[in-house]
């Protein structure tokens, strides 16, 4: 079968341009197969012009325009000539149309540049640091605005000299404020009016370890001269002796601080108070507090019902645990030990990464705690944080915990051991390691 147009053969082409001939001139015009988009009418090309009929090369092979001196017929045919003489491949390397091939600098796409990882890491770090700074600053101001700075220690008169380190007076009140009748029943708080103190502690922080000292509520103390927190009136001391918690009931935090300072000689730098509802809310916010109970006990007054062993207490159970005294032979002295143990465990739980790094625990915990805390006017978040981390340290064995040394009792009141108390206060004021032991 002859594949050449119009009956040509390879033998009658002669020496023509493009077949190894030395002739520098191109071959004469010949009919090329037409590149068209459709089949024209008989005797016409695909564009409607008359021209030679397509040779019988089989269906689907269109006619080609004639070329003279390497040029097409002109007009609409010119658009099909581009690239024929150069061997250029039409379409993109991937086979798609619309872009030039590799030889077309105007339409080819170069290789995709490699990502600049150093720049990406730099900007990622900047974004992360910015978010952390904004979040931290926002959290600080949010938390600071929630503190109830209601206690004015400037109203306390005749104060002892400032010693080394920092002393916090931490008070757990039995205030029922904000509790519904159902909550009072659930928490076994009763419905007594006013506020009293179920627990009082002095936390000393310094360079020689932290010390947590419980002050039994039944401690025998003398009420000194003081200025009324509300009236501003001066009340002269008469040598009257009462239980320590009566000072709080008589004129609130300012008189309590004045009484502690007068009977110990230790200056109180900061005051922190938390009520029933707030205490239970903090425990629930951290998901409960794990504690090891050495010996099981029950108490119908506080609602306590515990078995021995390690267990996690929720808010209601925790409140019953720290309030129970009727179940113990040592009564209030054993209760203060349980309070120390639990508060240290609570501080430890609050400071764990599981709470601090988890916003779903951290913010509810901060909200519950800060909403329920009453502090002095000079208390800052840094001071509050230092207090909690010091309590965590005491729980971890980095500090000392003890009850105020007791020498006996009188009329149901616990009498402090004056010699030991004097030595204890001296060690605290000098920020020395505490060597005194308590009951």
Coordinates of C-alpha atoms in Angstrom, one line a residue:
X1 CA 0.0 0.0 0.0
X2 CA 1.3 3.4 -1.0
X3 CA 1.4 5.8 2.1
X4 CA 2.6 8.8 0.2
X5 CA 0.1 11.5 -1.0
X6 CA -1.2 11.4 -4.5
X7 CA 0.5 8.1 -5.4
X8 CA 4.0 9.2 -4.5
X9 CA 6.5 6.7 -3.6
X10 CA 9.8 6.8 -1.8
X11 CA 11.6 6.2 -5.2
X12 CA 10.2 9.1 -7.2
X13 CA 10.7 11.8 -4.6
X14 CA 14.1 12.5 -5.8
X15 CA 16.7 14.5 -3.9
X16 CA 14.6 16.7 -1.8
X17 CA 15.1 18.8 1.2
X18 CA 14.8 16.9 4.4
X19 CA 16.1 13.6 3.2
X20 CA 19.8 13.8 3.6
X21 CA 20.1 15.9 0.4
X22 CA 22.8 18.5 0.1
X23 CA 20.2 20.8 -1.5
X24 CA 19.8 23.8 0.8
X25 CA 16.4 24.6 -0.6
X26 CA 13.2 23.2 0.9
X27 CA 11.1 21.0 -1.2
X28 CA 8.4 22.4 -3.4
X29 CA 4.9 22.9 -2.1
X30 CA 3.1 19.8 -1.4
X31 CA -0.1 18.9 0.2
X32 CA 0.0 18.3 3.9
X33 CA -2.6 16.6 5.9
X34 CA -5.0 19.2 7.3
X35 CA -5.3 19.7 11.0
X36 CA -9.0 20.5 11.4
X37 CA -11.8 20.3 13.8
X38 CA -14.4 18.9 11.6
X39 CA -15.1 17.3 8.2
X40 CA -16.1 19.8 5.5
X41 CA -18.6 19.3 2.7
X42 CA -17.5 17.2 -0.3
X43 CA -15.0 19.2 -2.3
X44 CA -14.5 21.7 0.4
X45 CA -12.1 21.8 3.4
X46 CA -13.2 22.0 7.0
X47 CA -13.5 25.8 6.7
X48 CA -15.8 25.9 3.7
X49 CA -13.2 26.6 1.0
X50 CA -12.8 24.6 -2.1
X51 CA -9.7 22.5 -2.2
X52 CA -8.4 19.1 -3.1
X53 CA -10.3 16.2 -1.7
X54 CA -8.6 14.3 1.0
X55 CA -6.9 11.1 -0.2
X56 CA -8.3 7.9 0.9
X57 CA -6.2 7.3 3.9
X58 CA -8.9 6.0 6.0
X59 CA -11.7 7.6 8.0
X60 CA -10.9 10.3 10.5
X61 CA -7.8 11.6 8.6
X62 CA -8.5 15.3 7.7
X63 CA -7.0 17.2 4.7
X64 CA -3.9 19.2 5.3
X65 CA -3.3 22.8 4.0
X66 CA -0.7 23.3 1.3
X67 CA 2.6 24.9 2.3
X68 CA 4.6 27.0 0.0
X69 CA 8.2 27.9 1.0
X70 CA 7.4 26.6 4.5
X71 CA 4.4 28.9 4.9
X72 CA 0.7 28.0 5.1
X73 CA -2.1 29.4 3.0
X74 CA -2.6 32.3 5.4
X75 CA -5.7 33.4 7.0
X76 CA -7.2 30.9 9.4
X77 CA -4.7 28.3 8.4
X78 CA -1.8 30.3 9.9
X79 CA -2.9 29.3 13.4
X80 CA -2.1 25.7 12.7
X81 CA 1.4 26.3 11.3
X82 CA 3.0 27.3 14.6
X83 CA 5.3 24.7 15.7
X84 CA 5.2 22.4 12.7
X85 CA 8.6 23.5 11.5
X86 CA 10.2 23.4 14.9
X87 CA 9.0 20.1 16.1
X88 CA 7.2 21.7 19.0
X89 CA 4.8 19.5 21.0
X90 CA 1.4 21.0 21.5
X91 CA -0.1 21.1 25.0
X92 CA 1.3 20.9 28.4
X93 CA 3.8 18.2 29.5
X94 CA 1.0 16.5 31.4
X95 CA -1.1 16.2 28.2
X96 CA -3.5 19.1 28.9
X97 CA -3.9 22.1 26.6
X98 CA -3.8 25.8 27.2
X99 CA -0.1 26.1 28.1
X100 CA 3.1 26.0 26.1
X101 CA 5.3 23.0 26.2
X102 CA 8.8 22.8 27.7
X103 CA 10.2 24.9 25.0
X104 CA 7.8 27.8 25.6
X105 CA 9.2 30.1 28.3
X106 CA 6.1 32.2 28.3
X107 CA 3.8 29.4 29.3
X108 CA 5.8 26.8 31.1
X109 CA 5.7 26.3 34.9
X110 CA 9.0 25.9 36.6
X111 CA 9.6 23.5 39.5
X112 CA 7.8 24.4 42.8
X113 CA 10.2 26.0 45.2
X114 CA 11.1 24.1 48.3
X115 CA 9.3 25.4 51.5
X116 CA 11.3 27.7 53.7
X117 CA 11.1 25.7 57.0
X118 CA 13.2 28.2 58.9
X119 CA 10.8 31.0 58.1
X120 CA 7.7 28.8 58.9
X121 CA 9.1 27.8 62.3
X122 CA 10.0 31.4 63.1
X123 CA 6.5 32.6 62.4
X124 CA 4.9 29.7 64.1
X125 CA 6.9 30.4 67.2
X126 CA 6.0 34.1 67.1
X127 CA 2.3 33.2 66.9
X128 CA 2.5 30.7 69.7
X129 CA 4.4 33.1 72.0
X130 CA 2.0 35.9 71.2
X131 CA -1.1 33.7 72.1
X132 CA 0.6 32.6 75.3
X133 CA 1.4 36.1 76.4
X134 CA -2.0 37.4 75.6
X135 CA -3.7 34.5 77.3
X136 CA -1.5 34.8 80.4
X137 CA -2.0 38.6 80.7
X138 CA -5.7 38.2 80.2
X139 CA -5.9 35.4 82.8
X140 CA -4.0 37.5 85.3
X141 CA -6.2 40.5 85.1
X142 CA -9.3 38.3 85.1
X143 CA -8.2 36.4 88.2
X144 CA -7.0 39.6 89.9
X145 CA -10.4 41.2 89.4
X146 CA -12.2 38.3 91.2
X147 CA -10.3 38.6 94.5
X148 CA -12.4 39.9 97.3
X149 CA -10.0 42.2 99.1
X150 CA -12.3 42.9 102.1
X151 CA -9.9 42.8 105.0
X152 CA -8.0 45.9 106.0
X153 CA -5.0 45.0 108.2
X154 CA -4.2 48.7 108.6
X155 CA -7.0 48.8 111.2
X156 CA -5.0 46.4 113.4
X157 CA -3.2 48.3 116.1
X158 CA 0.0 47.8 118.2
X159 CA 1.4 45.3 115.7
X160 CA 4.6 43.3 116.3
X161 CA 7.8 44.1 114.4
X162 CA 8.2 42.6 110.9
X163 CA 10.3 39.4 110.8
X164 CA 12.0 37.5 108.0
X165 CA 9.8 35.5 105.6
X166 CA 6.1 35.9 105.0
X167 CA 3.3 34.8 107.4
X168 CA -0.2 34.0 106.2
X169 CA -3.2 33.5 108.5
X170 CA -5.5 31.0 106.7
X171 CA -9.0 30.7 108.0
X172 CA -11.8 28.3 107.2
X173 CA -15.1 29.9 108.2
X174 CA -18.4 28.2 108.7
X175 CA -20.3 30.9 106.9
X176 CA -23.5 29.6 105.3
X177 CA -23.7 32.7 103.0
X178 CA -25.0 31.7 99.6
X179 CA -26.1 28.2 100.6
X180 CA -29.7 27.1 99.9
X181 CA -31.6 25.1 102.5
X182 CA -31.0 22.0 100.3
X183 CA -27.2 22.7 100.2
X184 CA -27.1 23.2 104.0
X185 CA -28.8 19.8 104.5
X186 CA -26.5 18.2 101.9
X187 CA -23.3 19.6 103.5
X188 CA -24.5 19.1 107.1
X189 CA -23.7 22.7 108.0
X190 CA -26.8 23.5 110.0
X191 CA -28.4 26.9 109.9
X192 CA -26.6 28.9 112.5
X193 CA -26.5 32.6 111.9
X194 CA -23.3 34.6 111.6
X195 CA -19.7 33.3 111.0
X196 CA -17.3 31.3 113.1
X197 CA -14.0 29.7 112.3
X198 CA -13.7 26.0 112.0
X199 CA -10.0 26.1 111.2
X200 CA -7.1 28.6 111.6
X201 CA -3.6 28.1 110.4
X202 CA -0.4 30.1 110.2
X203 CA 1.7 29.4 107.1
X204 CA 5.3 30.7 107.2
X205 CA 7.2 30.8 103.9
X206 CA 10.9 31.5 103.9
X207 CA 14.4 30.4 102.9
X208 CA 14.7 27.6 105.3
X209 CA 11.6 25.6 104.5
X210 CA 7.9 26.3 104.9
X211 CA 6.0 25.7 108.1
X212 CA 2.3 25.1 108.6
X213 CA 1.0 25.6 112.2
X214 CA -2.6 24.8 113.2
X215 CA -4.2 27.0 115.8
X216 CA -7.0 24.9 117.5
X217 CA -10.2 26.8 117.7
X218 CA -10.5 26.0 121.4
X219 CA -7.1 27.7 122.2
X220 CA -7.2 29.9 125.3
X221 CA -6.3 33.5 124.3
X222 CA -6.6 37.0 125.7
X223 CA -8.6 39.6 123.9
X224 CA -6.4 42.7 123.7
X225 CA -7.3 46.4 123.1
X226 CA -8.6 46.8 119.5
X227 CA -10.3 49.2 117.1
X228 CA -13.7 48.0 115.9
X229 CA -13.6 47.2 112.2
X230 CA -16.9 48.8 111.5
X231 CA -17.4 51.3 114.2
X232 CA -13.8 52.6 114.4
X233 CA -14.2 52.8 118.2
X234 CA -11.4 51.7 120.4
X235 CA -12.1 48.9 122.9
X236 CA -9.7 48.6 125.8
X237 CA -8.5 45.2 126.8
X238 CA -9.7 43.9 130.1
X239 CA -7.6 40.7 130.3
X240 CA -10.7 38.7 129.2
X241 CA -9.9 35.1 128.0
X242 CA -11.9 33.4 125.4
X243 CA -11.6 30.6 122.9
X244 CA -9.7 31.8 119.8
X245 CA -12.7 31.4 117.4
X246 CA -14.7 33.8 119.6
X247 CA -12.4 36.6 118.6
X248 CA -13.5 36.1 115.0
X249 CA -17.1 35.9 115.9
X250 CA -16.9 39.1 118.0
X251 CA -15.4 41.5 115.3
X252 CA -14.3 39.5 112.3
X253 CA -10.9 39.1 110.6
X254 CA -9.3 42.3 112.0
X255 CA -9.8 41.3 115.6
X256 CA -8.7 37.7 114.9
X257 CA -5.4 39.0 113.4
X258 CA -5.0 41.4 116.3
X259 CA -5.6 38.5 118.9
X260 CA -3.2 36.1 117.1
X261 CA -0.5 38.8 116.9
X262 CA -1.0 39.8 120.6
X263 CA -0.8 36.2 121.9
X264 CA 2.1 35.0 119.8
X265 CA 4.2 38.1 119.0
X266 CA 4.2 37.0 115.3
X267 CA 3.3 39.6 112.7
X268 CA 0.7 38.4 110.1
X269 CA 1.4 39.7 106.6
X270 CA -1.6 38.3 104.7
X271 CA -5.1 37.0 105.5
X272 CA -6.9 34.4 103.5
X273 CA -10.4 33.1 104.3
X274 CA -12.7 30.5 102.6
X275 CA -16.2 29.4 103.4
X276 CA -18.0 26.1 103.2
X277 CA -19.4 26.5 99.8
X278 CA -16.2 27.7 98.3
X279 CA -14.2 24.9 99.8
X280 CA -16.5 22.2 98.3
X281 CA -16.6 23.9 94.9
X282 CA -12.8 24.0 94.6
X283 CA -12.6 20.3 95.4
X284 CA -15.2 19.4 92.8
X285 CA -13.6 21.7 90.2
X286 CA -10.3 19.8 90.4
X287 CA -12.1 16.5 90.0
X288 CA -11.8 15.5 93.7
X289 CA -8.7 15.1 95.9
X290 CA -7.0 11.8 96.7
X291 CA -6.1 11.2 100.3
X292 CA -5.1 8.3 102.4
X293 CA -7.2 7.9 105.6
X294 CA -5.3 5.9 108.3
X295 CA -8.3 4.8 110.2
X296 CA -12.0 4.9 109.2
X297 CA -14.5 7.0 111.2
X298 CA -18.1 8.2 111.2
X299 CA -19.7 11.4 112.5
X300 CA -23.4 12.1 112.4
X301 CA -22.8 15.9 112.9
X302 CA -20.5 16.4 109.9
X303 CA -22.0 13.6 107.8
X304 CA -18.6 11.8 107.7
X305 CA -18.5 8.1 106.9
X306 CA -15.1 6.9 105.8
X307 CA -13.3 3.7 105.6
X308 CA -9.5 3.3 105.9
X309 CA -7.3 3.5 102.8
X310 CA -6.6 5.6 99.8
X311 CA -9.6 7.3 98.3
X312 CA -10.7 10.3 96.3
X313 CA -13.1 12.7 98.1
X314 CA -15.5 15.0 96.3
X315 CA -16.6 18.4 97.7
X316 CA -19.2 17.1 100.1
X317 CA -17.0 14.4 101.5
X318 CA -14.0 16.7 101.8
X319 CA -16.0 19.2 103.8
X320 CA -17.1 16.4 106.2
X321 CA -13.6 15.2 106.5
X322 CA -12.1 18.6 107.6
X323 CA -15.0 19.4 109.9
X324 CA -15.2 16.2 111.9
X325 CA -14.1 16.3 115.6
X326 CA -16.7 14.4 117.6
X327 CA -15.4 11.1 116.2
X328 CA -11.9 11.6 117.7
X329 CA -10.7 11.3 121.3
X330 CA -8.4 14.2 120.7
X331 CA -11.3 16.2 119.3
X332 CA -10.1 19.5 117.9
X333 CA -6.5 18.5 117.9
X334 CA -7.1 15.6 115.6
X335 CA -9.4 17.8 113.4
X336 CA -6.6 20.3 112.9
X337 CA -4.3 17.5 111.8
X338 CA -6.8 16.3 109.2
X339 CA -7.3 19.9 108.0
X340 CA -3.6 20.3 107.5
X341 CA -3.4 17.0 105.7
X342 CA -6.3 17.7 103.4
X343 CA -5.4 21.3 102.5
X344 CA -1.9 20.3 101.6
X345 CA -3.3 17.5 99.4
X346 CA -5.7 20.0 97.8
X347 CA -2.8 22.4 97.1
X348 CA -0.9 19.6 95.5
X349 CA -3.8 18.6 93.3
X350 CA -4.4 22.2 92.1
X351 CA -0.7 22.6 91.2
X352 CA -0.4 19.4 89.2
X353 CA 0.1 19.7 85.4
X354 CA -3.3 17.9 84.9
X355 CA -4.9 21.0 86.4
X356 CA -2.6 23.8 85.5
X357 CA -2.2 22.8 81.8
X358 CA -5.9 21.8 81.3
X359 CA -8.0 25.0 80.7
X360 CA -11.2 22.9 81.3
X361 CA -10.0 22.3 84.9
X362 CA -7.8 25.4 85.5
X363 CA -10.4 28.1 84.9
X364 CA -13.2 26.4 86.8
X365 CA -10.8 25.8 89.7
X366 CA -9.6 29.4 89.6
X367 CA -13.1 30.7 89.3
X368 CA -14.4 28.6 92.2
X369 CA -11.5 29.4 94.4
X370 CA -11.2 33.1 93.7
X371 CA -15.0 33.7 94.0
X372 CA -15.0 32.2 97.5
X373 CA -11.8 33.7 98.9
X374 CA -11.7 36.7 101.1
X375 CA -8.2 38.3 101.4
X376 CA -6.5 41.4 102.7
X377 CA -6.2 44.6 100.7
X378 CA -2.5 44.0 100.0
X379 CA -2.8 40.5 98.8
X380 CA -1.8 39.9 95.2
X381 CA -2.0 36.9 92.9
X382 CA 1.7 36.3 93.3
X383 CA 1.3 36.1 97.1
X384 CA -1.7 33.8 96.7
X385 CA 0.3 31.6 94.3
X386 CA 3.3 31.5 96.7
X387 CA 0.9 30.4 99.5
X388 CA -0.5 27.5 97.5
X389 CA 2.9 26.2 96.3
X390 CA 4.2 26.5 99.9
X391 CA 1.4 24.3 101.1
X392 CA 2.1 21.8 98.3
X393 CA 5.8 21.8 99.5
X394 CA 4.7 21.0 103.0
X395 CA 2.6 18.1 101.7
X396 CA 5.6 16.8 99.7
X397 CA 7.9 16.7 102.7
X398 CA 9.8 19.9 101.9
X399 CA 8.4 21.7 105.0
X400 CA 7.1 21.2 108.6
X401 CA 3.6 20.9 109.9
X402 CA 2.5 20.9 113.5
X403 CA -0.2 22.0 116.0
X404 CA 0.5 25.0 118.3
X405 CA 2.3 23.4 121.3
X406 CA -0.2 22.7 124.1
X407 CA 0.6 22.4 127.8
X408 CA -2.8 21.6 129.2
X409 CA -6.4 22.9 129.4
X410 CA -8.5 25.1 131.6
X411 CA -12.3 25.3 131.5
X412 CA -12.4 23.5 128.2
X413 CA -9.9 25.8 126.6
X414 CA -6.5 24.5 125.4
X415 CA -3.6 26.3 127.0
X416 CA -0.5 27.0 124.8
X417 CA 3.0 26.0 126.0
X418 CA 4.4 29.5 126.5
X419 CA 8.1 28.4 126.4
X420 CA 7.7 26.4 123.2
X421 CA 5.5 29.1 121.6
X422 CA 8.2 31.7 122.3
X423 CA 10.9 29.5 120.8
X424 CA 8.7 28.8 117.7
X425 CA 8.0 32.4 117.1
X426 CA 11.7 33.3 117.4
X427 CA 12.6 30.7 114.8
X428 CA 10.0 31.9 112.5
X429 CA 10.9 35.6 112.9
X430 CA 14.5 34.8 112.1
X431 CA 13.5 32.5 109.3
X432 CA 15.3 29.6 110.9
X433 CA 14.5 25.9 110.5
X434 CA 11.8 25.1 113.0
X435 CA 12.9 22.6 115.7
X436 CA 9.8 22.9 117.9
X437 CA 7.3 20.1 117.9
X438 CA 3.6 20.4 118.6
X439 CA 0.8 18.1 119.8

